[in-house]
Amino acid sequence: MQLTRFITAGNVDDGKSTLIGRLLYDSHAISNDILENIQQHNGEIKLAFLTDGLKSEREQGITIDVAYKYFSTEKRKFIIADCPGHKEYTRNMITGASHADIAIILIDATNGITEQTKRHTFIADLMNVPCIIFCINKMDAVNYDENIFLMIKEQMNDFKFINTHQIEFVPVSALKGDNVVNRSNKMRWYNGHTLLYLLENFDPVQKGVELSSFIQIQYVTFENNERYFYGQVYGEFYENEEIIIYPTQQKNIIKDIFIVGKKTDKAQHTQPIAFTLQDDTDLQRGYFVLSTKNLLNESIENKIQLSNKHNAICIWMDETPLITNKRYYIQHHSFRTYLKFEKIEEVFNLDNLQFEIYQQQNISMNAIFRASFVTAQPLLVADYRQSDFLGSFIIIDENSHKTAGAGIVLKTM
Ligand code: GTP
Ligand code: MG
């Protein structure tokens, strides 16, 4: 059965956990023993408890970590990441969004669009989540008023997206169950689909069209006089295939390929493999191995860039503001080197949704900005829209070891 991943995002208290609880409850995805646990003394069901797993969360009634939930209907299997709404937890949303097919962004109808709505929409856009569903929630609290729904929809329609997405608007009440799994008879003015219908009928698209077959080395072992390289395959690889290694740009030939210890002549997309090379060479953790057959195509060669200087859109996640010319780590999946921001060029203004020239303000937590940086060792990158793997990275504080930021490479905007 097809697997669809989605995240829920939105302001604190917009009803994300309640909405997921409602989805699970109305699609009969919960067992009776769990149901008993969440039943309150008055017989009412506290739907948010279905998703808010941590104890301290339950006590405070907020979601802290990303809570993953699995459920399935007759049509599909789902993995849900319930992201916390608090501003301090934007990084959890980014983690969730980088793997999601669909982002559900909740908007509280009694409150309207907030800064957090825009921030989350921007992140979902930036991370290229294929489908964004705006759920205008708590419609019960505004008398199921169509005008409120239309007003919010109109405001969101002004949002200038960088990428193309399937965009939907659904008026719901997570609490009462309107238009989540079952159609509401209180909003006859709405003739679109229910949320579950949209989730079940989402047509998955290839997220980043990978440019070339490649493997990033995760680790290397030495057994019986032979060096084995391990990594996950993007695209496909064959025995006896010519490859090129980055950053060294040395050519070599794949000798043997192993999948789960068994020798094979071909490895396919997403398979974790071990392989050996014909000639002994310098190939370490974090290095890339690309198939040379793709590189005969000039347009691909132009899209992949091996360089010490890059330009990217980043989100700052640290309580400590960014310091230009300070040394940070950049983690490009399994490759780590040093980075220094050279120049902050633009900062995203959430009020008018525009990038504006940098005015020397602090780049503090949650700031979205475009900057140029240099790295100690060259990085092999591509535009995020062409390869979400090659195009994304995180920044780590050298002393605290905390994730200080995340970024994606966009060649044109
Ligand atoms: P965080 O995890 O803290 O970001 O909050 P959340 O978005 O998960 O919100 P949660 O589901 O915990 O709901 C917050 C409050 O809004 C609770 O008191 C809910 O009962 C209430 N609520 C959620 N959905 C609805 C709705 O459709 N209508 C009304 N009237 N109240 C709702
Ligand atoms: Mg919650």
Tab-separated table of C-alpha atoms and ligand atoms in Angstrom:
chain	number	residue	atom	x	y	z
A	1	MET	CA	0.000	0.000	0.000
A	2	GLN	CA	1.147	3.498	-0.772
A	3	LEU	CA	2.808	5.451	2.020
A	4	THR	CA	2.212	9.169	2.435
A	5	ARG	CA	4.053	11.372	4.928
A	6	PHE	CA	2.584	14.562	6.208
A	7	ILE	CA	3.310	17.152	8.825
A	8	THR	CA	1.012	19.394	10.781
A	9	ALA	CA	2.152	22.920	11.478
A	10	GLY	CA	0.703	26.172	12.717
A	11	ASN	CA	0.575	28.417	15.731
A	12	VAL	CA	0.477	27.205	19.318
A	13	ASP	CA	-3.064	26.058	20.124
A	14	ASP	CA	-4.331	26.150	16.543
A	15	GLY	CA	-5.454	22.561	17.111
A	16	LYS	CA	-2.802	20.412	15.403
A	17	SER	CA	-2.883	17.638	17.972
A	18	THR	CA	-6.675	17.712	18.124
A	19	LEU	CA	-6.849	17.461	14.338
A	20	ILE	CA	-4.617	14.408	14.239
A	21	GLY	CA	-6.602	12.861	17.078
A	22	ARG	CA	-9.759	13.484	15.059
A	23	LEU	CA	-8.256	11.898	11.951
A	24	LEU	CA	-7.263	8.795	13.920
A	25	TYR	CA	-10.557	8.619	15.788
A	26	ASP	CA	-12.945	9.130	12.894
A	27	SER	CA	-11.042	6.846	10.556
A	28	HIS	CA	-11.213	4.149	13.287
A	29	ALA	CA	-7.449	3.876	13.500
A	30	ILE	CA	-7.293	3.616	17.305
A	31	SER	CA	-7.641	0.540	19.464
A	32	ASN	CA	-10.094	0.346	22.362
A	33	ASP	CA	-7.487	0.283	25.121
A	34	ILE	CA	-6.053	3.578	23.940
A	35	LEU	CA	-9.553	4.999	23.680
A	36	GLU	CA	-10.207	4.184	27.327
A	37	ASN	CA	-7.082	6.028	28.319
A	38	ILE	CA	-8.077	9.257	26.683
A	39	GLN	CA	-11.689	9.187	27.763
A	40	GLN	CA	-12.270	11.816	30.404
A	41	HIS	CA	-14.530	11.467	33.406
A	42	ASN	CA	-17.332	13.305	31.682
A	43	GLY	CA	-17.129	10.869	28.761
A	44	GLU	CA	-15.643	13.487	26.430
A	45	ILE	CA	-12.568	12.469	24.482
A	46	LYS	CA	-9.420	14.527	24.699
A	47	LEU	CA	-8.260	14.083	21.128
A	48	ALA	CA	-4.961	15.912	21.562
A	49	PHE	CA	-3.833	13.206	24.029
A	50	LEU	CA	-3.732	10.740	21.156
A	51	THR	CA	-0.776	12.556	19.731
A	52	ASP	CA	0.801	14.296	22.682
A	53	GLY	CA	2.792	11.382	24.002
A	54	LEU	CA	5.207	12.945	26.457
A	55	LYS	CA	4.068	13.255	30.033
A	56	SER	CA	5.156	16.840	30.551
A	57	GLU	CA	3.362	17.689	27.346
A	58	ARG	CA	0.142	16.236	28.607
A	59	GLU	CA	0.422	18.212	31.792
A	60	GLN	CA	1.063	21.432	29.946
A	61	GLY	CA	-1.201	20.577	27.038
A	62	ILE	CA	1.392	21.468	24.440
A	63	THR	CA	3.447	19.475	21.966
A	64	ILE	CA	7.201	19.643	22.536
A	65	ASP	CA	8.960	17.128	20.330
A	66	VAL	CA	7.904	15.995	16.895
A	67	ALA	CA	5.439	13.207	17.638
A	68	TYR	CA	5.324	10.625	14.861
A	69	LYS	CA	2.118	8.674	14.400
A	70	TYR	CA	1.341	5.875	12.004
A	71	PHE	CA	-2.115	5.095	10.763
A	72	SER	CA	-3.768	3.574	7.786
A	73	THR	CA	-7.089	3.651	6.048
A	74	GLU	CA	-8.327	1.194	3.438
A	75	LYS	CA	-6.596	3.262	0.786
A	76	ARG	CA	-3.315	4.379	2.272
A	77	LYS	CA	-0.723	4.221	5.009
A	78	PHE	CA	0.299	7.468	6.648
A	79	ILE	CA	3.153	8.730	8.763
A	80	ILE	CA	2.295	11.956	10.552
A	81	ALA	CA	4.744	14.310	12.185
A	82	ASP	CA	2.912	16.532	14.657
A	83	CYS	CA	5.204	19.534	14.950
A	84	PRO	CA	5.049	21.853	17.937
A	85	GLY	CA	3.655	25.310	17.363
A	86	HIS	CA	6.016	27.165	19.678
A	87	LYS	CA	8.393	29.564	18.011
A	88	GLU	CA	11.401	27.963	19.687
A	89	TYR	CA	10.670	24.722	17.891
A	90	THR	CA	10.853	25.866	14.289
A	91	ARG	CA	13.725	23.462	13.732
A	92	ASN	CA	11.407	20.505	14.427
A	93	MET	CA	9.150	21.746	11.659
A	94	ILE	CA	12.085	21.887	9.250
A	95	THR	CA	13.065	18.324	10.102
A	96	GLY	CA	9.488	17.224	9.506
A	97	ALA	CA	9.102	19.210	6.288
A	98	SER	CA	12.238	17.853	4.669
A	99	HIS	CA	10.635	14.405	4.445
A	100	ALA	CA	6.997	15.315	3.936
A	101	ASP	CA	4.731	14.824	0.935
A	102	ILE	CA	2.079	17.071	2.425
A	103	ALA	CA	2.147	19.943	4.922
A	104	ILE	CA	-1.080	20.672	6.742
A	105	ILE	CA	-0.930	24.211	8.039
A	106	LEU	CA	-3.570	24.988	10.608
A	107	ILE	CA	-5.036	28.428	10.951
A	108	ASP	CA	-7.296	29.223	13.883
A	109	ALA	CA	-10.410	30.843	12.365
A	110	THR	CA	-10.935	32.916	15.508
A	111	ASN	CA	-7.404	34.325	15.206
A	112	GLY	CA	-6.654	34.501	11.504
A	113	ILE	CA	-3.225	34.463	9.910
A	114	THR	CA	-0.274	34.976	12.239
A	115	GLU	CA	3.448	35.412	11.801
A	116	GLN	CA	3.866	31.731	12.558
A	117	THR	CA	1.416	30.800	9.767
A	118	LYS	CA	3.564	32.722	7.318
A	119	ARG	CA	6.809	31.320	8.694
A	120	HIS	CA	5.549	27.758	8.419
A	121	THR	CA	4.179	28.365	4.942
A	122	PHE	CA	7.515	29.797	3.928
A	123	ILE	CA	9.381	26.772	5.325
A	124	ALA	CA	7.022	24.325	3.610
A	125	ASP	CA	7.566	26.259	0.386
A	126	LEU	CA	11.316	26.445	0.807
A	127	MET	CA	11.616	22.757	1.624
A	128	ASN	CA	9.600	22.064	-1.509
A	129	VAL	CA	6.823	20.061	0.160
A	130	PRO	CA	4.733	18.987	-2.854
A	131	CYS	CA	1.284	19.682	-1.364
A	132	ILE	CA	0.225	22.321	1.159
A	133	ILE	CA	-3.216	22.095	2.747
A	134	PHE	CA	-4.427	25.068	4.768
A	135	CYS	CA	-6.951	23.862	7.332
A	136	ILE	CA	-8.973	26.745	8.655
A	137	ASN	CA	-9.785	25.242	12.051
A	138	LYS	CA	-12.244	26.018	14.855
A	139	MET	CA	-14.961	26.894	12.350
A	140	ASP	CA	-17.431	25.887	15.094
A	141	ALA	CA	-16.202	28.855	17.140
A	142	VAL	CA	-17.054	31.327	14.355
A	143	ASN	CA	-20.524	29.979	13.592
A	144	TYR	CA	-19.211	28.182	10.518
A	145	ASP	CA	-19.083	31.561	8.788
A	146	GLU	CA	-18.124	31.317	5.111
A	147	ASN	CA	-16.867	34.923	5.030
A	148	ILE	CA	-14.184	34.211	7.605
A	149	PHE	CA	-12.995	31.243	5.579
A	150	LEU	CA	-12.937	33.309	2.372
A	151	MET	CA	-11.106	36.180	4.011
A	152	ILE	CA	-8.313	33.931	5.292
A	153	LYS	CA	-8.116	32.142	1.956
A	154	GLU	CA	-7.772	35.443	0.136
A	155	GLN	CA	-4.985	36.618	2.443
A	156	MET	CA	-3.046	33.401	1.943
A	157	ASN	CA	-3.497	33.634	-1.807
A	158	ASP	CA	-1.264	36.720	-1.734
A	159	PHE	CA	1.642	34.573	-0.581
A	160	LYS	CA	4.337	34.449	-3.254
A	161	PHE	CA	5.598	30.898	-3.430
A	162	ILE	CA	9.125	30.157	-4.640
A	163	ASN	CA	8.224	26.635	-5.676
A	164	THR	CA	5.108	25.102	-7.203
A	165	HIS	CA	2.809	23.107	-4.986
A	166	GLN	CA	-0.675	21.681	-4.991
A	167	ILE	CA	-2.487	24.121	-2.677
A	168	GLU	CA	-5.782	23.431	-0.905
A	169	PHE	CA	-8.015	25.209	1.611
A	170	VAL	CA	-10.393	23.262	3.857
A	171	PRO	CA	-12.683	24.722	6.550
A	172	VAL	CA	-12.731	22.285	9.487
A	173	SER	CA	-13.564	21.843	13.118
A	174	ALA	CA	-11.097	19.360	14.568
A	175	LEU	CA	-13.012	19.384	17.821
A	176	LYS	CA	-16.433	18.629	16.359
A	177	GLY	CA	-15.220	16.620	13.382
A	178	ASP	CA	-16.431	18.806	10.514
A	179	ASN	CA	-14.751	18.142	7.127
A	180	VAL	CA	-11.908	16.137	8.663
A	181	VAL	CA	-13.032	12.605	7.841
A	182	ASN	CA	-16.739	13.247	7.482
A	183	ARG	CA	-18.389	15.975	5.454
A	184	SER	CA	-19.905	18.728	7.522
A	185	ASN	CA	-23.578	19.483	7.255
A	186	LYS	CA	-22.940	22.840	8.917
A	187	MET	CA	-20.881	24.224	6.018
A	188	ARG	CA	-23.011	23.440	3.008
A	189	TRP	CA	-21.422	26.437	1.288
A	190	TYR	CA	-18.177	24.478	0.997
A	191	ASN	CA	-18.120	22.144	-1.963
A	192	GLY	CA	-14.474	21.078	-1.828
A	193	HIS	CA	-13.134	17.854	-0.365
A	194	THR	CA	-12.679	16.708	3.221
A	195	LEU	CA	-9.148	16.628	4.617
A	196	LEU	CA	-8.965	12.827	4.600
A	197	TYR	CA	-10.102	12.727	0.982
A	198	LEU	CA	-7.255	15.055	0.014
A	199	LEU	CA	-4.747	12.986	1.983
A	200	GLU	CA	-5.914	9.728	0.438
A	201	ASN	CA	-5.966	11.069	-3.085
A	202	PHE	CA	-2.747	13.020	-3.098
A	203	ASP	CA	-0.773	12.131	-6.172
A	204	PRO	CA	2.842	11.708	-5.141
A	205	VAL	CA	5.345	13.539	-7.257
A	206	GLN	CA	9.050	13.063	-7.474
A	207	LYS	CA	10.367	15.662	-5.053
A	208	GLY	CA	13.827	16.516	-6.273
A	209	VAL	CA	14.613	15.088	-9.684
A	210	GLU	CA	18.029	13.703	-8.920
A	211	LEU	CA	20.572	14.945	-11.393
A	212	SER	CA	22.812	11.999	-11.512
A	213	SER	CA	23.395	8.621	-9.937
A	214	PHE	CA	25.403	9.183	-6.781
A	215	ILE	CA	26.357	7.742	-3.399
A	216	GLN	CA	27.655	9.651	-0.413
A	217	ILE	CA	30.046	7.470	1.583
A	218	GLN	CA	28.815	6.808	5.122
A	219	TYR	CA	31.655	4.620	6.278
A	220	VAL	CA	34.600	2.580	5.143
A	221	THR	CA	35.862	-0.779	6.407
A	222	PHE	CA	38.961	-2.800	5.668
A	223	GLU	CA	38.585	-6.586	5.612
A	224	ASN	CA	40.636	-9.352	3.950
A	225	ASN	CA	42.881	-6.856	2.214
A	226	GLU	CA	39.931	-5.108	0.650
A	227	ARG	CA	38.392	-1.697	1.305
A	228	TYR	CA	34.585	-1.647	1.455
A	229	PHE	CA	32.641	1.568	1.008
A	230	TYR	CA	29.099	1.953	2.354
A	231	GLY	CA	26.338	4.340	1.367
A	232	GLN	CA	22.836	4.734	0.010
A	233	VAL	CA	22.230	4.747	-3.729
A	234	TYR	CA	20.579	7.665	-5.522
A	235	GLY	CA	19.740	6.653	-9.060
A	236	GLU	CA	21.445	3.350	-9.904
A	237	PHE	CA	24.880	1.777	-10.000
A	238	TYR	CA	26.342	-1.165	-11.903
A	239	GLU	CA	29.263	-3.488	-11.543
A	240	ASN	CA	32.216	-2.356	-13.716
A	241	GLU	CA	30.786	1.122	-13.985
A	242	GLU	CA	33.117	4.112	-14.243
A	243	ILE	CA	32.737	6.622	-11.415
A	244	ILE	CA	34.219	9.941	-10.363
A	245	ILE	CA	34.961	10.837	-6.738
A	246	TYR	CA	34.290	14.271	-5.238
A	247	PRO	CA	36.008	16.359	-3.997
A	248	THR	CA	39.167	14.694	-5.370
A	249	GLN	CA	37.758	14.300	-8.923
A	250	GLN	CA	39.578	11.026	-9.374
A	251	LYS	CA	38.097	8.407	-11.658
A	252	ASN	CA	37.792	4.746	-10.761
A	253	ILE	CA	35.723	1.658	-11.535
A	254	ILE	CA	33.258	-0.134	-9.282
A	255	LYS	CA	34.462	-3.699	-8.824
A	256	ASP	CA	31.891	-5.490	-6.691
A	257	ILE	CA	28.534	-4.421	-5.272
A	258	PHE	CA	26.986	-6.027	-2.206
A	259	ILE	CA	23.469	-5.634	-0.870
A	260	VAL	CA	22.964	-7.045	2.614
A	261	GLY	CA	26.153	-9.058	2.202
A	262	LYS	CA	25.119	-10.587	-1.131
A	263	LYS	CA	26.993	-9.822	-4.329
A	264	THR	CA	24.901	-8.276	-7.064
A	265	ASP	CA	25.530	-6.645	-10.439
A	266	LYS	CA	23.170	-3.693	-10.010
A	267	ALA	CA	21.994	-1.463	-7.165
A	268	GLN	CA	18.837	0.604	-7.344
A	269	HIS	CA	17.557	3.884	-5.983
A	270	THR	CA	17.497	4.116	-2.138
A	271	GLN	CA	19.264	0.748	-1.631
A	272	PRO	CA	22.031	0.757	0.990
A	273	ILE	CA	25.081	-0.933	-0.506
A	274	ALA	CA	28.688	-1.839	0.082
A	275	PHE	CA	31.094	-1.739	-2.843
A	276	THR	CA	34.742	-2.139	-3.697
A	277	LEU	CA	36.827	-0.246	-6.244
A	278	GLN	CA	39.228	-1.484	-8.859
A	279	ASP	CA	42.083	0.848	-7.865
A	280	ASP	CA	43.076	1.831	-4.381
A	281	THR	CA	42.184	5.454	-3.824
A	282	ASP	CA	41.392	8.160	-1.294
A	283	LEU	CA	37.678	7.751	-0.584
A	284	GLN	CA	36.480	8.816	2.861
A	285	ARG	CA	33.294	9.312	4.796
A	286	GLY	CA	31.332	12.197	3.294
A	287	TYR	CA	32.899	11.979	-0.161
A	288	PHE	CA	30.616	11.604	-3.169
A	289	VAL	CA	30.821	8.966	-5.845
A	290	LEU	CA	29.067	9.900	-9.086
A	291	SER	CA	28.463	7.809	-12.126
A	292	THR	CA	30.404	9.321	-15.046
A	293	LYS	CA	27.755	8.368	-17.581
A	294	ASN	CA	25.512	11.145	-16.238
A	295	LEU	CA	28.298	13.631	-16.479
A	296	LEU	CA	28.586	13.299	-20.218
A	297	ASN	CA	25.438	15.368	-20.166
A	298	GLU	CA	26.668	18.940	-20.043
A	299	SER	CA	23.536	20.402	-18.514
A	300	ILE	CA	23.975	18.145	-15.496
A	301	GLU	CA	27.599	19.080	-15.148
A	302	ASN	CA	26.555	22.720	-15.018
A	303	LYS	CA	24.038	22.096	-12.285
A	304	ILE	CA	26.419	20.373	-9.907
A	305	GLN	CA	28.958	22.645	-8.344
A	306	LEU	CA	32.127	21.743	-6.476
A	307	SER	CA	33.309	24.845	-4.687
A	308	ASN	CA	34.413	26.497	-1.440
A	309	LYS	CA	32.075	29.423	-1.992
A	310	HIS	CA	28.311	29.142	-1.934
A	311	ASN	CA	25.182	31.171	-1.567
A	312	ALA	CA	22.176	29.803	0.283
A	313	ILE	CA	18.933	30.573	2.023
A	314	CYS	CA	19.251	29.723	5.693
A	315	ILE	CA	17.140	29.648	8.805
A	316	TRP	CA	18.855	30.491	12.055
A	317	MET	CA	17.886	28.202	14.940
A	318	ASP	CA	20.217	29.127	17.754
A	319	GLU	CA	19.366	31.361	20.719
A	320	THR	CA	22.771	32.953	20.106
A	321	PRO	CA	22.643	35.223	17.044
A	322	LEU	CA	24.795	34.473	14.020
A	323	ILE	CA	28.284	35.960	13.959
A	324	THR	CA	29.819	36.600	10.555
A	325	ASN	CA	33.396	35.428	10.159
A	326	LYS	CA	33.013	33.085	13.135
A	327	ARG	CA	33.880	29.466	12.456
A	328	TYR	CA	30.937	27.023	12.389
A	329	TYR	CA	30.673	23.463	11.212
A	330	ILE	CA	28.691	22.773	8.091
A	331	GLN	CA	27.254	19.280	7.933
A	332	HIS	CA	26.410	18.220	4.410
A	333	HIS	CA	24.841	14.876	5.353
A	334	SER	CA	27.844	12.695	6.236
A	335	PHE	CA	30.406	15.322	5.237
A	336	ARG	CA	31.574	17.867	7.773
A	337	THR	CA	33.888	20.815	7.324
A	338	TYR	CA	34.205	24.387	8.599
A	339	LEU	CA	32.154	27.300	7.363
A	340	LYS	CA	32.311	31.060	7.732
A	341	PHE	CA	29.510	33.372	6.700
A	342	GLU	CA	31.049	36.130	4.643
A	343	LYS	CA	28.134	38.314	3.816
A	344	ILE	CA	24.483	38.396	4.801
A	345	GLU	CA	22.746	39.689	1.716
A	346	GLU	CA	19.033	39.680	2.391
A	347	VAL	CA	16.680	39.003	5.260
A	348	PHE	CA	13.145	37.729	4.828
A	349	ASN	CA	10.505	40.043	6.247
A	350	LEU	CA	7.512	38.081	7.486
A	351	ASP	CA	5.250	41.105	7.453
A	352	ASN	CA	5.436	41.788	3.758
A	353	LEU	CA	6.817	38.380	2.729
A	354	GLN	CA	9.742	39.914	0.859
A	355	PHE	CA	13.476	39.504	1.022
A	356	GLU	CA	14.964	42.868	1.996
A	357	ILE	CA	18.522	44.175	1.881
A	358	TYR	CA	20.388	43.338	5.079
A	359	GLN	CA	20.535	46.306	7.452
A	360	GLN	CA	23.087	44.994	9.957
A	361	GLN	CA	20.346	43.727	12.268
A	362	ASN	CA	20.959	40.666	14.445
A	363	ILE	CA	20.364	37.335	12.761
A	364	SER	CA	18.628	35.797	15.735
A	365	MET	CA	16.557	32.696	16.238
A	366	ASN	CA	14.067	31.986	13.425
A	367	ALA	CA	15.520	34.602	11.084
A	368	ILE	CA	15.429	33.587	7.443
A	369	PHE	CA	18.197	35.072	5.354
A	370	ARG	CA	20.262	34.701	2.250
A	371	ALA	CA	24.019	34.679	2.702
A	372	SER	CA	27.282	33.793	1.053
A	373	PHE	CA	29.733	31.574	2.878
A	374	VAL	CA	33.071	29.876	2.421
A	375	THR	CA	33.971	26.361	3.496
A	376	ALA	CA	37.334	24.932	4.485
A	377	GLN	CA	36.990	22.015	2.093
A	378	PRO	CA	35.003	22.226	-1.152
A	379	LEU	CA	31.373	21.076	-1.111
A	380	LEU	CA	29.557	19.358	-3.916
A	381	VAL	CA	26.141	20.990	-4.131
A	382	ALA	CA	23.216	21.456	-6.482
A	383	ASP	CA	20.081	23.548	-6.439
A	384	TYR	CA	17.684	22.120	-3.837
A	385	ARG	CA	14.937	21.872	-6.438
A	386	GLN	CA	17.107	19.608	-8.547
A	387	SER	CA	18.389	17.545	-5.652
A	388	ASP	CA	17.096	17.937	-2.129
A	389	PHE	CA	20.012	15.803	-0.969
A	390	LEU	CA	22.841	17.725	-2.612
A	391	GLY	CA	21.088	21.043	-2.008
A	392	SER	CA	20.572	20.957	1.784
A	393	PHE	CA	22.817	21.194	4.841
A	394	ILE	CA	22.834	22.129	8.515
A	395	ILE	CA	25.114	24.428	10.485
A	396	ILE	CA	26.475	23.357	13.860
A	397	ASP	CA	27.977	25.500	16.578
A	398	GLU	CA	31.527	24.357	17.134
A	399	ASN	CA	31.397	24.764	20.913
A	400	SER	CA	27.851	23.920	21.948
A	401	HIS	CA	27.435	21.270	19.195
A	402	LYS	CA	23.864	22.469	18.775
A	403	THR	CA	22.244	22.800	15.374
A	404	ALA	CA	22.577	26.512	14.809
A	405	GLY	CA	20.902	26.697	11.431
A	406	ALA	CA	19.797	24.946	8.271
A	407	GLY	CA	20.109	25.980	4.691
A	408	ILE	CA	19.310	25.160	1.125
A	409	VAL	CA	21.034	26.151	-2.055
A	410	LEU	CA	18.853	27.948	-4.575
A	411	LYS	CA	20.641	28.979	-7.731
A	412	THR	CA	17.853	31.204	-9.035
A	413	MET	CA	14.806	32.536	-7.274
B	1	GTP	P1	0.611	22.936	20.413
B	1	GTP	O1	0.934	21.495	20.295
B	1	GTP	O2	0.847	23.482	21.757
B	1	GTP	O3	1.259	23.759	19.342
B	1	GTP	O4	-1.004	23.092	20.201
B	1	GTP	P2	-1.921	22.352	19.168
B	1	GTP	O5	-1.928	23.094	17.895
B	1	GTP	O6	-1.573	20.915	19.089
B	1	GTP	O7	-3.368	22.548	19.785
B	1	GTP	P3	-4.300	21.492	20.513
B	1	GTP	O8	-4.768	20.425	19.575
B	1	GTP	O9	-3.626	21.064	21.759
B	1	GTP	O10	-5.581	22.414	20.810
B	1	GTP	C1	-5.487	23.633	21.533
B	1	GTP	C2	-6.844	24.004	22.087
B	1	GTP	O11	-7.762	24.334	21.028
B	1	GTP	C3	-7.492	22.890	22.881
B	1	GTP	O12	-8.136	23.443	23.986
B	1	GTP	C4	-8.500	22.309	21.907
B	1	GTP	O13	-9.574	21.690	22.538
B	1	GTP	C5	-8.932	23.529	21.132
B	1	GTP	N1	-9.400	23.181	19.783
B	1	GTP	C6	-8.771	22.409	18.871
B	1	GTP	N2	-9.518	22.297	17.758
B	1	GTP	C7	-10.648	23.008	17.952
B	1	GTP	C8	-11.820	23.259	17.164
B	1	GTP	O14	-11.994	22.795	16.047
B	1	GTP	N3	-12.766	24.068	17.715
B	1	GTP	C9	-12.624	24.615	18.955
B	1	GTP	N4	-13.605	25.386	19.391
B	1	GTP	N5	-11.561	24.380	19.728
B	1	GTP	C10	-10.563	23.589	19.244
B	2	MG	MG	-0.003	19.872	19.844
